[in-house]
Coordinates of N, CA, C and O in Angstrom, one line a residue:
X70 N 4.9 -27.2 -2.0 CA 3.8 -26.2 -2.4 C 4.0 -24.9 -1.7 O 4.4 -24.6 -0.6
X71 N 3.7 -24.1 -2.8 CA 3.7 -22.1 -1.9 C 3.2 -22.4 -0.9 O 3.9 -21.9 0.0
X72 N 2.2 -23.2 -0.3 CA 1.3 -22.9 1.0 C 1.9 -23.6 2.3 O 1.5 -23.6 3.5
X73 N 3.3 -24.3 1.6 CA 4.1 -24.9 2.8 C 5.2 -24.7 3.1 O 6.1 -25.2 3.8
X74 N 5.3 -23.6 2.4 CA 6.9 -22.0 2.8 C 5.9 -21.6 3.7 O 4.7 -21.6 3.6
X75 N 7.3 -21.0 5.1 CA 6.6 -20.3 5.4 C 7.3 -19.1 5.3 O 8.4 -19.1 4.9
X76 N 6.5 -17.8 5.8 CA 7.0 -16.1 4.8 C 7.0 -15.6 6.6 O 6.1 -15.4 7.4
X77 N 8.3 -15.6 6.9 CA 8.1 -14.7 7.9 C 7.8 -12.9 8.2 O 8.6 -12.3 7.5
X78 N 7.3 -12.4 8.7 CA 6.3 -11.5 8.4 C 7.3 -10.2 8.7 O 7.9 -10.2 9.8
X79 N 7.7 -9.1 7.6 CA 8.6 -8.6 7.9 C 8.2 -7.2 8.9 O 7.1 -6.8 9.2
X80 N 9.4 -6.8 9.4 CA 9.1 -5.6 10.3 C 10.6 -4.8 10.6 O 11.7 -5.3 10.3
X81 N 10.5 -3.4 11.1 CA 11.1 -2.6 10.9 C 11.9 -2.2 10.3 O 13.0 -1.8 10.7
X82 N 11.2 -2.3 8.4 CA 12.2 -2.3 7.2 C 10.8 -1.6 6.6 O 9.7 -2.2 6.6
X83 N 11.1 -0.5 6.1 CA 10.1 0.9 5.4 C 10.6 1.3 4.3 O 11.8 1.3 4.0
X84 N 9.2 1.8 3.4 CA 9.5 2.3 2.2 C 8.6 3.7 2.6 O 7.4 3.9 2.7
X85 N 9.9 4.7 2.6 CA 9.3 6.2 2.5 C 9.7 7.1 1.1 O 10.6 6.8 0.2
X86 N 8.8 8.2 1.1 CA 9.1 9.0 0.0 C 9.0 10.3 0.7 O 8.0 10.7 1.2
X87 N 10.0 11.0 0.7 CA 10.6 11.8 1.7 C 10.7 13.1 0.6 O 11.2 13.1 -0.5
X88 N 10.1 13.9 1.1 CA 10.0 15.6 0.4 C 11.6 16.2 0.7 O 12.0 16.6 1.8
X89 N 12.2 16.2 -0.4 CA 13.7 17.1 -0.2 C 13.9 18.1 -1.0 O 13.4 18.0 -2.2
X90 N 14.8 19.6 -0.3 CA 14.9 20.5 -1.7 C 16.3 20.3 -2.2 O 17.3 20.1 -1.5
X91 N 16.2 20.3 -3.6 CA 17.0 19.7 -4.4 C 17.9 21.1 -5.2 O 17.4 22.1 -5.9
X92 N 19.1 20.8 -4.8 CA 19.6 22.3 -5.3 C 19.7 22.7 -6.9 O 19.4 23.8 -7.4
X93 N 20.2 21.6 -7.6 CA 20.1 21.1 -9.2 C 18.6 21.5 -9.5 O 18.5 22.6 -10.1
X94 N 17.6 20.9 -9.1 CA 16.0 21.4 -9.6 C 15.6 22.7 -9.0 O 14.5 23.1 -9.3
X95 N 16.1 23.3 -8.2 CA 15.7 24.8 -7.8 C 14.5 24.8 -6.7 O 13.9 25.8 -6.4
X96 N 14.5 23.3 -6.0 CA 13.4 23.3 -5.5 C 12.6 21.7 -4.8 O 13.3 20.7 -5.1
X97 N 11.8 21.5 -4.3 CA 11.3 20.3 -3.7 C 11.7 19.2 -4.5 O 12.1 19.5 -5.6
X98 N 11.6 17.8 -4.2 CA 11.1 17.1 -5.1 C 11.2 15.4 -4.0 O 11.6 15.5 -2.8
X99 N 10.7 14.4 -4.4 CA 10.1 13.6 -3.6 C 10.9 12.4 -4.3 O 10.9 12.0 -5.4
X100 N 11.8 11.8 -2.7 CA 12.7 10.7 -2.9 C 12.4 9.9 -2.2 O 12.2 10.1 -1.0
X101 N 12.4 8.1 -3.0 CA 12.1 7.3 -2.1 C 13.2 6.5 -1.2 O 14.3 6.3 -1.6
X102 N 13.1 6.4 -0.7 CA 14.4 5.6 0.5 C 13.6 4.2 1.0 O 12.5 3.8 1.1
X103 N 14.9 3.5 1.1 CA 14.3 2.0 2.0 C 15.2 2.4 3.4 O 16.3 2.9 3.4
X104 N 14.5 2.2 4.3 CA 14.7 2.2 5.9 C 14.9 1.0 6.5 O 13.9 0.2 6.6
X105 N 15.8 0.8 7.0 CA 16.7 -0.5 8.0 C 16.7 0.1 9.6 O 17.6 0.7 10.2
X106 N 15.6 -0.3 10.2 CA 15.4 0.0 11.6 C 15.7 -1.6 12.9 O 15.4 -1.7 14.1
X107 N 16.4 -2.4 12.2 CA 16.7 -3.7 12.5 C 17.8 -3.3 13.2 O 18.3 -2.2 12.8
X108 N 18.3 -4.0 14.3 CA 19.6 -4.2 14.9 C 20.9 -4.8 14.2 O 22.0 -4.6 14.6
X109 N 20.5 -5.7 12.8 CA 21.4 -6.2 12.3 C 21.0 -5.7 10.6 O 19.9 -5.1 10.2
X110 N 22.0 -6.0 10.0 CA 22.3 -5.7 8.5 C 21.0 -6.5 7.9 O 20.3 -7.4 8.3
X111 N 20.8 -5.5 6.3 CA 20.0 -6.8 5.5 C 21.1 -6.8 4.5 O 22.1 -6.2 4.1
X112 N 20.3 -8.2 4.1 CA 22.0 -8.8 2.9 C 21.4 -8.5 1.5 O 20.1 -8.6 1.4
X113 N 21.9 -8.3 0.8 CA 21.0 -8.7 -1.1 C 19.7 -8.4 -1.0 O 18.7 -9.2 -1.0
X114 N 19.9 -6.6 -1.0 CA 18.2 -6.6 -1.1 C 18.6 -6.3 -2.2 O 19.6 -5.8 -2.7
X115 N 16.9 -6.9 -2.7 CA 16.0 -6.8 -4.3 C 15.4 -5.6 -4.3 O 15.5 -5.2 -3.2
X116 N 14.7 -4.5 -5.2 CA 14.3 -4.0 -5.1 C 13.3 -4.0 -6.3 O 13.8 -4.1 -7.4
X117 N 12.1 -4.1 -6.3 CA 11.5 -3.5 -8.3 C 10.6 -2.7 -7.8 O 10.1 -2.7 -6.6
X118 N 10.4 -1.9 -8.7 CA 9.9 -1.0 -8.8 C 9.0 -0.8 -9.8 O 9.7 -0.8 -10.9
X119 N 7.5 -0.4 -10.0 CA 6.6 -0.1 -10.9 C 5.3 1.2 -10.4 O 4.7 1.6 -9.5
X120 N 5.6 1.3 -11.7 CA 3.8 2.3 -11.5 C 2.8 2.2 -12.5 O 3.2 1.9 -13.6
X121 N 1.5 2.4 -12.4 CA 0.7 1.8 -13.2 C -0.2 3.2 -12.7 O -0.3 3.8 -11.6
X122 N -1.0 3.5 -14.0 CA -2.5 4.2 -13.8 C -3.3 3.6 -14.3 O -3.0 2.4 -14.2
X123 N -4.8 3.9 -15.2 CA -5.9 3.2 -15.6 C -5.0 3.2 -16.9 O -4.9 2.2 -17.5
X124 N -4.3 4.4 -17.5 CA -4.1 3.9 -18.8 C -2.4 4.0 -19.5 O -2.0 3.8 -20.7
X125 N -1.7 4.2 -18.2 CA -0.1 4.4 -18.5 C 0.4 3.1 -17.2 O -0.2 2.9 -16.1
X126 N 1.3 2.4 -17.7 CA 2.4 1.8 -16.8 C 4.2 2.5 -16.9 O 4.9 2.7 -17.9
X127 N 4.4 2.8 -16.0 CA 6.4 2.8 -16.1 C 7.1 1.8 -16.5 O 6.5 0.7 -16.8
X128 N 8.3 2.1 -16.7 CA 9.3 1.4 -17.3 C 9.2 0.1 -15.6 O 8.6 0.5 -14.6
X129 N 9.8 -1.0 -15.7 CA 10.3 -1.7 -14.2 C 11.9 -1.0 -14.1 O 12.7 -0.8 -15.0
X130 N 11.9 -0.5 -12.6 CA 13.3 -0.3 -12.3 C 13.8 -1.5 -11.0 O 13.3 -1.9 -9.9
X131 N 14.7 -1.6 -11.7 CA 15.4 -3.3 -10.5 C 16.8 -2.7 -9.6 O 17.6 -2.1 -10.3
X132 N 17.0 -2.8 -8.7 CA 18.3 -2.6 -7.9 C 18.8 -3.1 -7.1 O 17.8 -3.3 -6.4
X133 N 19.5 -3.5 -6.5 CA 20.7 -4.5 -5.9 C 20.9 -3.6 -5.0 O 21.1 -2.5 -5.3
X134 N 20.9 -4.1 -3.6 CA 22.0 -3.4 -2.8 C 22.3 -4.2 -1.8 O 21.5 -4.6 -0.9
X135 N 23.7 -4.6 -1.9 CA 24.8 -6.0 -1.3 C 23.9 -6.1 0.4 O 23.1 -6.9 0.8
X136 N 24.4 -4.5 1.3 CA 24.5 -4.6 2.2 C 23.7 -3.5 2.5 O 23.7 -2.6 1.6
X137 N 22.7 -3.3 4.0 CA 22.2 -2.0 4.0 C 22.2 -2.2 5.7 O 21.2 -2.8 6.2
X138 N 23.3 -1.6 6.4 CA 23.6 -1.2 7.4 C 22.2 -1.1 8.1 O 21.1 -0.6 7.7
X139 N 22.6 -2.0 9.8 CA 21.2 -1.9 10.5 C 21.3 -0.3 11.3 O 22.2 0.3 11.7
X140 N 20.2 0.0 11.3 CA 19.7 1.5 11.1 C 20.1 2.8 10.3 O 20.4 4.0 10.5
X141 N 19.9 2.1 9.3 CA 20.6 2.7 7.9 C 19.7 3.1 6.9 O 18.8 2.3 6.7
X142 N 19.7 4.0 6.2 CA 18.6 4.0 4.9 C 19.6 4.0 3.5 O 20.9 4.0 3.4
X143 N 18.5 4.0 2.3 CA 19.2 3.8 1.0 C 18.6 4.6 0.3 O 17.6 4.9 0.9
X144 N 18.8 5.1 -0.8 CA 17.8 5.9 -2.0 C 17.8 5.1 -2.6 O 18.8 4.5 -3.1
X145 N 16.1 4.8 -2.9 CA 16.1 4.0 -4.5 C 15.6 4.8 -5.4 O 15.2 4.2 -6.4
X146 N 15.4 5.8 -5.5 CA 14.8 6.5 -6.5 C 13.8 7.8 -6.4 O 13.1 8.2 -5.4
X147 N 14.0 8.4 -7.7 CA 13.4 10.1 -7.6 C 12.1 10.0 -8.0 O 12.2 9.7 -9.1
X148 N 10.9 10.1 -7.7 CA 9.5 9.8 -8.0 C 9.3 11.9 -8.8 O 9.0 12.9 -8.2
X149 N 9.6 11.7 -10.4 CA 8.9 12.7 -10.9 C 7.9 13.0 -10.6 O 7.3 12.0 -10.1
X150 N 7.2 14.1 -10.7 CA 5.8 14.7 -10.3 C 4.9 14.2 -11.3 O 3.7 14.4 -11.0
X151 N 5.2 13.6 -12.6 CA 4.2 13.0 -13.1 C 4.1 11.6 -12.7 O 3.3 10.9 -13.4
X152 N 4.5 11.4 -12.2 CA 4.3 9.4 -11.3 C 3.7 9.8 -10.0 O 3.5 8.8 -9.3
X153 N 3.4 10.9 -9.2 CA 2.6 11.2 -8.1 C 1.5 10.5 -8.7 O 1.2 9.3 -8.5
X154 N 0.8 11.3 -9.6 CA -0.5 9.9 -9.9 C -1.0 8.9 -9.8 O -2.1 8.6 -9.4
X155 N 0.4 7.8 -10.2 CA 0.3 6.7 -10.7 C 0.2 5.7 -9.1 O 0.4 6.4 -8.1
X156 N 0.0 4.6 -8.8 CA 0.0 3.5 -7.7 C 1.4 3.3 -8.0 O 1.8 3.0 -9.1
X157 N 2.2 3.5 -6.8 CA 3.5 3.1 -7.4 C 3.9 2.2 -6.2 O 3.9 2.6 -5.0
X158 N 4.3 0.7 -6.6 CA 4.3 -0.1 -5.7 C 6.2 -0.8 -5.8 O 6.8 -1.0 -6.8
X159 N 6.5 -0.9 -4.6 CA 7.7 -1.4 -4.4 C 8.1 -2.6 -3.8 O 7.8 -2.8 -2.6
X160 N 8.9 -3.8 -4.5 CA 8.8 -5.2 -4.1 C 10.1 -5.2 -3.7 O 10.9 -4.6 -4.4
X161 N 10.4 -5.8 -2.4 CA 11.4 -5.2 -1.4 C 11.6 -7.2 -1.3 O 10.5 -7.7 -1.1
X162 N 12.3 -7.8 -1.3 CA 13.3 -9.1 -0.8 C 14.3 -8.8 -0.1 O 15.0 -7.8 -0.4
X163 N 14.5 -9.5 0.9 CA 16.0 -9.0 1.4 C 16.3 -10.5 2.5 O 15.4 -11.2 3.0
X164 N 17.8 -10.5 2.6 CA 18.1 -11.5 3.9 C 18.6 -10.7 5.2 O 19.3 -9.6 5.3
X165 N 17.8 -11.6 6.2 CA 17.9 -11.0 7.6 C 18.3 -11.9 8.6 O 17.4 -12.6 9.2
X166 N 19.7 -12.0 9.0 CA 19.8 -13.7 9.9 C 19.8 -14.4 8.7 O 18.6 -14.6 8.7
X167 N 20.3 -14.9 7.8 CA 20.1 -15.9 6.7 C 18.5 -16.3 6.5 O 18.1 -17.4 6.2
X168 N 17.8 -15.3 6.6 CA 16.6 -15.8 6.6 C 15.8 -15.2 5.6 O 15.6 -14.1 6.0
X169 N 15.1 -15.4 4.4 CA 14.5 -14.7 3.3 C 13.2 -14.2 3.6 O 12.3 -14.8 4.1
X170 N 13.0 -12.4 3.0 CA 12.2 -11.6 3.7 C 11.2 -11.4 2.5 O 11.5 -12.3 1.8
X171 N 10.2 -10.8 2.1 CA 9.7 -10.1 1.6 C 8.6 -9.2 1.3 O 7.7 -9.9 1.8
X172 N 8.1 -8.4 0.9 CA 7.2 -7.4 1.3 C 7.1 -6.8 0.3 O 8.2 -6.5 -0.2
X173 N 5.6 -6.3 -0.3 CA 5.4 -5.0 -1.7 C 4.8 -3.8 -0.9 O 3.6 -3.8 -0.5
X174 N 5.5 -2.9 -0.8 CA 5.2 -1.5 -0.4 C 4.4 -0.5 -1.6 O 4.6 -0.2 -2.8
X175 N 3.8 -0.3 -1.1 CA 2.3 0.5 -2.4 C 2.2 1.7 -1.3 O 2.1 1.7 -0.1
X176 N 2.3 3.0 -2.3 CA 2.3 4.1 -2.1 C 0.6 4.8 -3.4 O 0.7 5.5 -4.4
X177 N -0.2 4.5 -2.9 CA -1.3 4.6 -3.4 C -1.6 5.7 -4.4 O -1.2 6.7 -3.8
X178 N -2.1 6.0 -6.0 CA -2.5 6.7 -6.5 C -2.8 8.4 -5.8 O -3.5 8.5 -4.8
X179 N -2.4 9.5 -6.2 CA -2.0 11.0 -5.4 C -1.9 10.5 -3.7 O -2.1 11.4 -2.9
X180 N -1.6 9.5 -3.2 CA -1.2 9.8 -2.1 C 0.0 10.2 -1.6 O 0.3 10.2 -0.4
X181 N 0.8 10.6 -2.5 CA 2.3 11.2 -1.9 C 2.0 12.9 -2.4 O 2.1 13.2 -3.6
X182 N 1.5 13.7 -1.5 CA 1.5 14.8 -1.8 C 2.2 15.7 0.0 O 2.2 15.3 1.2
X183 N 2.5 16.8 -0.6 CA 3.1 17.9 0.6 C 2.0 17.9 1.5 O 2.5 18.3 2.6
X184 N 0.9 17.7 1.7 CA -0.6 18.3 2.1 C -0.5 16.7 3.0 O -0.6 16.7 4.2
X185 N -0.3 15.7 2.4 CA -0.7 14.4 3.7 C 0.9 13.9 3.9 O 1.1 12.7 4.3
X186 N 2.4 14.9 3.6 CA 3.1 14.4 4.8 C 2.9 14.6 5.8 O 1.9 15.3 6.0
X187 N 4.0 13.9 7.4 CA 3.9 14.0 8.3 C 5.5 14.1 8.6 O 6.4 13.7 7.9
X188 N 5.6 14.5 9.7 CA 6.8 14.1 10.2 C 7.2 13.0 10.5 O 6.8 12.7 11.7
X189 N 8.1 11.8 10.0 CA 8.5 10.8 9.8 C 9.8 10.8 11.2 O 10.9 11.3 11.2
X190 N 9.3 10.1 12.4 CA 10.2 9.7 13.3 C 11.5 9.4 12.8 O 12.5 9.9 13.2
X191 N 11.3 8.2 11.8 CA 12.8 7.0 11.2 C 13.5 8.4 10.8 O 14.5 8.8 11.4
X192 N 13.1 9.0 10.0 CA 14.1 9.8 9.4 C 13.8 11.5 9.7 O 12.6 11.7 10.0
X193 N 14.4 12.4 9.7 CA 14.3 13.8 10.3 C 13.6 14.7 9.2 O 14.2 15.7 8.8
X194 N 12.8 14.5 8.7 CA 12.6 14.9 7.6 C 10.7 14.8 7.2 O 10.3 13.8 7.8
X195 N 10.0 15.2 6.7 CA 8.7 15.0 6.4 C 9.1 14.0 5.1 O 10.1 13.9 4.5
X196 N 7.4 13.1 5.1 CA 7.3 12.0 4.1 C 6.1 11.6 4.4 O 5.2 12.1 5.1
X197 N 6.2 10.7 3.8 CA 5.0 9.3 3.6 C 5.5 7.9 3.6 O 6.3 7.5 2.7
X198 N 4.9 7.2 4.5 CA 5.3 6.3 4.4 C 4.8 5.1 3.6 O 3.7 4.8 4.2
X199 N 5.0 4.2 2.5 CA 4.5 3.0 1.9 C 3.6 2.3 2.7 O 3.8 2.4 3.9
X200 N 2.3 1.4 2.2 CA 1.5 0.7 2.9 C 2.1 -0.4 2.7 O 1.7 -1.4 3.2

């Protein structure tokens, strides 16, 4: 039964959305990254990806990535300024030690705006970080 897995509780592995200027767009634009602050690698991370409002959902985006170096980040994706609106939540699996991880990072409805970044320690750069 689900209730007799047990889910070990993950930690220093982050979903930010990182304010960068983009030379192609002429200008800002807001990328998400997964952050590997672990001493050791994660193996076969999963990635999906959705957004939803009261009356629009996104497409699902799914991504693979074999290996993600310990203290390492990844880009999964460019969050257009019309999905700022939307709850946009991120389902992260991954192996750590052979051991199966997982965690949904939710980046809340207008909470990714320039006005509530902060300076993000993990990475040099202003963002937000996923709940």
């Amino acid at each position: 039964m689900k209730k007799d897995i047990p889910i070990p509780e993950v930690s220093n592995v982050y979903v930010a959305a990182i304010l960068e200027n983009d030379v192609n767009l002429d200008g800002k634009v807001w990328t998400v990254y997964l952050i590997n602050q672990n001493k050791s690698d994660l193996e076969t991370v999963l990635i999906v990806s959705e957004g939803n409002s009261e009356t629009q959902k996104t497409s699902i985006l799914r991504k693979k990535i074999e290996t993600l170096p310990a203290q390492s980040i990844a880009k999964i994706e460019f969050l257009q300024d019309e999905l700022l609106a939307f709850k946009n939540k991120f389902k992260v699996s991954y192996f750590l030690n052979n051991i199966l991880y997982h965690k949904d990072f939710v980046f809340e409805a207008n909470s990714i705006s320039e006005k509530q970044a902060t300076q993000l320690q993990l990475i040099d750069n202003i963002g937000i970080l996923a709940q």
